[in-house]
mmCIF file of C-alpha atoms in Angstrom:
data_model
loop_
_atom_site.group_PDB
_atom_site.id
_atom_site.type_symbol
_atom_site.label_atom_id
_atom_site.label_comp_id
_atom_site.label_asym_id
_atom_site.label_seq_id
_atom_site.Cartn_x
_atom_site.Cartn_y
_atom_site.Cartn_z
ATOM 1 C CA MET M 1 202.320 -147.240 227.717
ATOM 2 C CA ARG M 2 205.121 -144.786 227.451
ATOM 3 C CA ARG M 3 204.784 -141.882 225.037
ATOM 4 C CA GLN M 4 207.700 -141.205 222.707
ATOM 5 C CA ALA M 5 209.205 -137.718 222.782
ATOM 6 C CA GLY M 6 209.179 -135.723 219.521
ATOM 7 C CA PHE M 7 207.161 -133.385 217.354
ATOM 8 C CA THR M 8 204.049 -134.221 215.427
ATOM 9 C CA LEU M 9 203.800 -133.564 211.714
ATOM 10 C CA LEU M 10 201.333 -130.733 212.357
ATOM 11 C CA GLU M 11 203.755 -128.967 214.700
ATOM 12 C CA LEU M 12 206.567 -129.244 212.151
ATOM 13 C CA LEU M 13 204.324 -127.830 209.387
ATOM 14 C CA VAL M 14 203.358 -124.849 211.565
ATOM 15 C CA VAL M 15 207.026 -124.076 212.267
ATOM 16 C CA ILE M 16 207.916 -124.351 208.550
ATOM 17 C CA VAL M 17 205.064 -121.983 207.610
ATOM 18 C CA ILE M 18 206.176 -119.437 210.221
ATOM 19 C CA ILE M 19 209.789 -119.578 208.977
ATOM 20 C CA GLY M 20 208.560 -119.172 205.383
ATOM 21 C CA LEU M 21 206.482 -116.122 206.306
ATOM 22 C CA LEU M 22 209.418 -114.528 208.112
ATOM 23 C CA ALA M 23 211.739 -115.188 205.160
ATOM 24 C CA GLY M 24 209.176 -113.716 202.764
ATOM 25 C CA TYR M 25 209.002 -110.564 204.866
ATOM 26 C CA VAL M 26 212.716 -110.118 205.655
ATOM 27 C CA ALA M 27 214.414 -111.222 202.395
ATOM 28 C CA PRO M 28 213.095 -108.441 200.102
ATOM 29 C CA ARG M 29 214.105 -105.785 202.637
ATOM 30 C CA TYR M 30 217.557 -107.295 202.995
ATOM 31 C CA PHE M 31 218.224 -107.567 199.263
ATOM 32 C CA SER M 32 217.124 -103.978 198.606
ATOM 33 C CA GLN M 33 219.766 -102.883 201.122
ATOM 34 C CA VAL M 34 222.439 -104.818 199.218
ATOM 35 C CA GLY M 35 221.770 -102.784 196.064
ATOM 36 C CA ARG M 36 221.945 -99.497 197.929
ATOM 37 C CA SER M 37 225.179 -100.505 199.635
ATOM 38 C CA GLU M 38 226.811 -101.257 196.254
ATOM 39 C CA VAL M 39 225.967 -97.713 195.107
ATOM 40 C CA GLN M 40 227.482 -96.307 198.315
ATOM 41 C CA VAL M 41 230.629 -98.402 197.825
ATOM 42 C CA ALA M 42 230.975 -97.080 194.264
ATOM 43 C CA ARG M 43 230.625 -93.480 195.468
ATOM 44 C CA SER M 44 233.201 -94.073 198.180
ATOM 45 C CA GLN M 45 235.684 -95.661 195.767
ATOM 46 C CA ILE M 46 235.230 -92.829 193.264
ATOM 47 C CA ASP M 47 235.842 -90.311 196.038
ATOM 48 C CA SER M 48 239.126 -92.021 196.965
ATOM 49 C CA LEU M 49 240.132 -92.149 193.275
ATOM 50 C CA GLU M 50 239.416 -88.422 192.994
ATOM 51 C CA LYS M 51 241.668 -87.695 195.970
ATOM 52 C CA ALA M 52 244.439 -89.878 194.534
ATOM 53 C CA LEU M 53 244.111 -88.112 191.155
ATOM 54 C CA ASP M 54 244.385 -84.732 192.863
ATOM 55 C CA GLN M 55 247.530 -85.883 194.689
ATOM 56 C CA PHE M 56 248.965 -87.122 191.379
ATOM 57 C CA ARG M 57 248.248 -83.701 189.869
ATOM 58 C CA LEU M 58 250.001 -81.904 192.726
ATOM 59 C CA ASP M 59 253.151 -83.966 192.162
ATOM 60 C CA VAL M 60 253.203 -84.315 188.370
ATOM 61 C CA ARG M 61 251.443 -81.009 187.516
ATOM 62 C CA ARG M 62 248.821 -82.748 185.388
ATOM 63 C CA TYR M 63 246.229 -85.493 185.572
ATOM 64 C CA PRO M 64 247.053 -88.875 184.037
ATOM 65 C CA SER M 65 246.484 -89.057 180.314
ATOM 66 C CA PRO M 66 243.766 -91.385 178.988
ATOM 67 C CA GLU M 67 246.518 -93.762 177.829
ATOM 68 C CA GLU M 68 248.041 -93.876 181.321
ATOM 69 C CA GLY M 69 244.614 -94.186 182.910
ATOM 70 C CA LEU M 70 244.015 -94.911 186.569
ATOM 71 C CA GLU M 71 246.956 -97.329 186.600
ATOM 72 C CA ALA M 72 249.188 -94.222 186.809
ATOM 73 C CA LEU M 73 248.060 -93.995 190.426
ATOM 74 C CA VAL M 74 249.826 -97.241 191.363
ATOM 75 C CA ALA M 75 252.639 -97.571 188.789
ATOM 76 C CA LYS M 76 254.904 -94.756 187.602
ATOM 77 C CA PRO M 77 254.240 -93.723 184.007
ATOM 78 C CA ALA M 78 257.328 -93.134 181.860
ATOM 79 C CA SER M 79 256.369 -89.500 181.251
ATOM 80 C CA ALA M 80 255.805 -88.571 184.929
ATOM 81 C CA ALA M 81 259.126 -87.190 186.195
ATOM 82 C CA ASN M 82 257.902 -85.995 189.618
ATOM 83 C CA TRP M 83 255.722 -89.020 190.352
ATOM 84 C CA ASN M 84 255.786 -89.701 194.089
ATOM 85 C CA GLY M 85 253.338 -92.592 194.362
ATOM 86 C CA PRO M 86 251.797 -94.980 194.640
ATOM 87 C CA TYR M 87 248.756 -92.856 195.372
ATOM 88 C CA LEU M 88 246.544 -95.838 196.248
ATOM 89 C CA LYS M 89 247.383 -98.405 198.931
ATOM 90 C CA LYS M 90 246.207 -101.267 196.715
ATOM 91 C CA ALA M 91 245.564 -101.817 193.032
ATOM 92 C CA VAL M 92 242.939 -99.729 191.271
ATOM 93 C CA PRO M 93 239.620 -101.239 192.408
ATOM 94 C CA ALA M 94 236.912 -102.483 190.093
ATOM 95 C CA ASP M 95 233.440 -101.098 190.675
ATOM 96 C CA PRO M 96 231.136 -103.132 192.967
ATOM 97 C CA TRP M 97 229.763 -104.956 189.907
ATOM 98 C CA GLY M 98 233.222 -106.151 188.842
ATOM 99 C CA ARG M 99 233.824 -103.740 185.945
ATOM 100 C CA PRO M 100 236.649 -101.202 185.682
ATOM 101 C CA TYR M 101 235.901 -97.542 186.287
ATOM 102 C CA MET M 102 235.821 -95.418 183.161
ATOM 103 C CA TYR M 103 238.457 -92.660 183.274
ATOM 104 C CA ARG M 104 238.469 -89.793 180.813
ATOM 105 C CA ALA M 105 240.785 -86.763 180.743
ATOM 106 C CA PRO M 106 239.747 -84.113 179.971
ATOM 107 C CA GLY M 107 236.138 -84.532 181.038
ATOM 108 C CA SER M 108 233.294 -84.351 178.548
ATOM 109 C CA LYS M 109 231.823 -81.210 180.128
ATOM 110 C CA PRO M 110 233.587 -77.861 179.806
ATOM 111 C CA GLY M 111 235.732 -77.005 182.820
ATOM 112 C CA HIS M 112 236.058 -80.607 184.036
ATOM 113 C CA GLU M 113 239.615 -81.858 183.886
ATOM 114 C CA PHE M 114 238.701 -85.530 184.298
ATOM 115 C CA GLU M 115 235.841 -87.984 184.756
ATOM 116 C CA VAL M 116 235.677 -91.185 186.770
ATOM 117 C CA VAL M 117 232.452 -93.111 186.178
ATOM 118 C CA SER M 118 230.819 -96.443 186.945
ATOM 119 C CA PHE M 119 227.868 -97.304 184.738
ATOM 120 C CA GLY M 120 226.032 -98.967 187.623
ATOM 121 C CA ARG M 121 224.560 -102.424 187.867
ATOM 122 C CA ASP M 122 223.607 -102.722 184.190
ATOM 123 C CA GLY M 123 227.001 -101.553 182.871
ATOM 124 C CA LYS M 124 225.372 -99.193 180.351
ATOM 125 C CA ALA M 125 225.353 -95.412 180.183
ATOM 126 C CA GLY M 126 222.224 -93.827 181.632
ATOM 127 C CA GLY M 127 219.640 -95.618 183.693
ATOM 128 C CA SER M 128 218.003 -94.994 187.020
ATOM 129 C CA GLY M 129 218.124 -96.441 190.513
ATOM 130 C CA GLU M 130 220.870 -99.056 190.818
ATOM 131 C CA ASP M 131 221.407 -98.883 187.049
ATOM 132 C CA ALA M 132 222.217 -95.152 187.155
ATOM 133 C CA ASP M 133 225.683 -93.853 186.330
ATOM 134 C CA ILE M 134 227.761 -92.968 189.381
ATOM 135 C CA GLY M 135 230.759 -90.710 189.205
ATOM 136 C CA ILE M 136 232.504 -87.403 188.838
ATOM 137 C CA TYR M 137 231.684 -85.557 185.675
#
């Protein structure tokens, strides 16, 4: 009699268990990295917004008003005579969680001319870890 080629049920179950164990070990480590990378992306975007705001200030002699907001970096406001933008290559980005950055001018702390903030993963002020506020105060 000729034996048919193939895998037995026991061999398939062993392979499935091994794959499950590997996924259980690797997946939590991978997904924790995703959260940290979103925080790094937010910091990087805020840094580029800060540089664009500083360039706007050099040209216009002031930071955008709260009414003009961050959109003044890509579209000329009516009250900005010396505007020489756009100061961003693309539209104003949303934070990594899909919400707009909060812009305030002047800043809430004395001596700060503006604030650019993302409220983190939870979208609420305060928090810790991935839910912590990220920004320039």
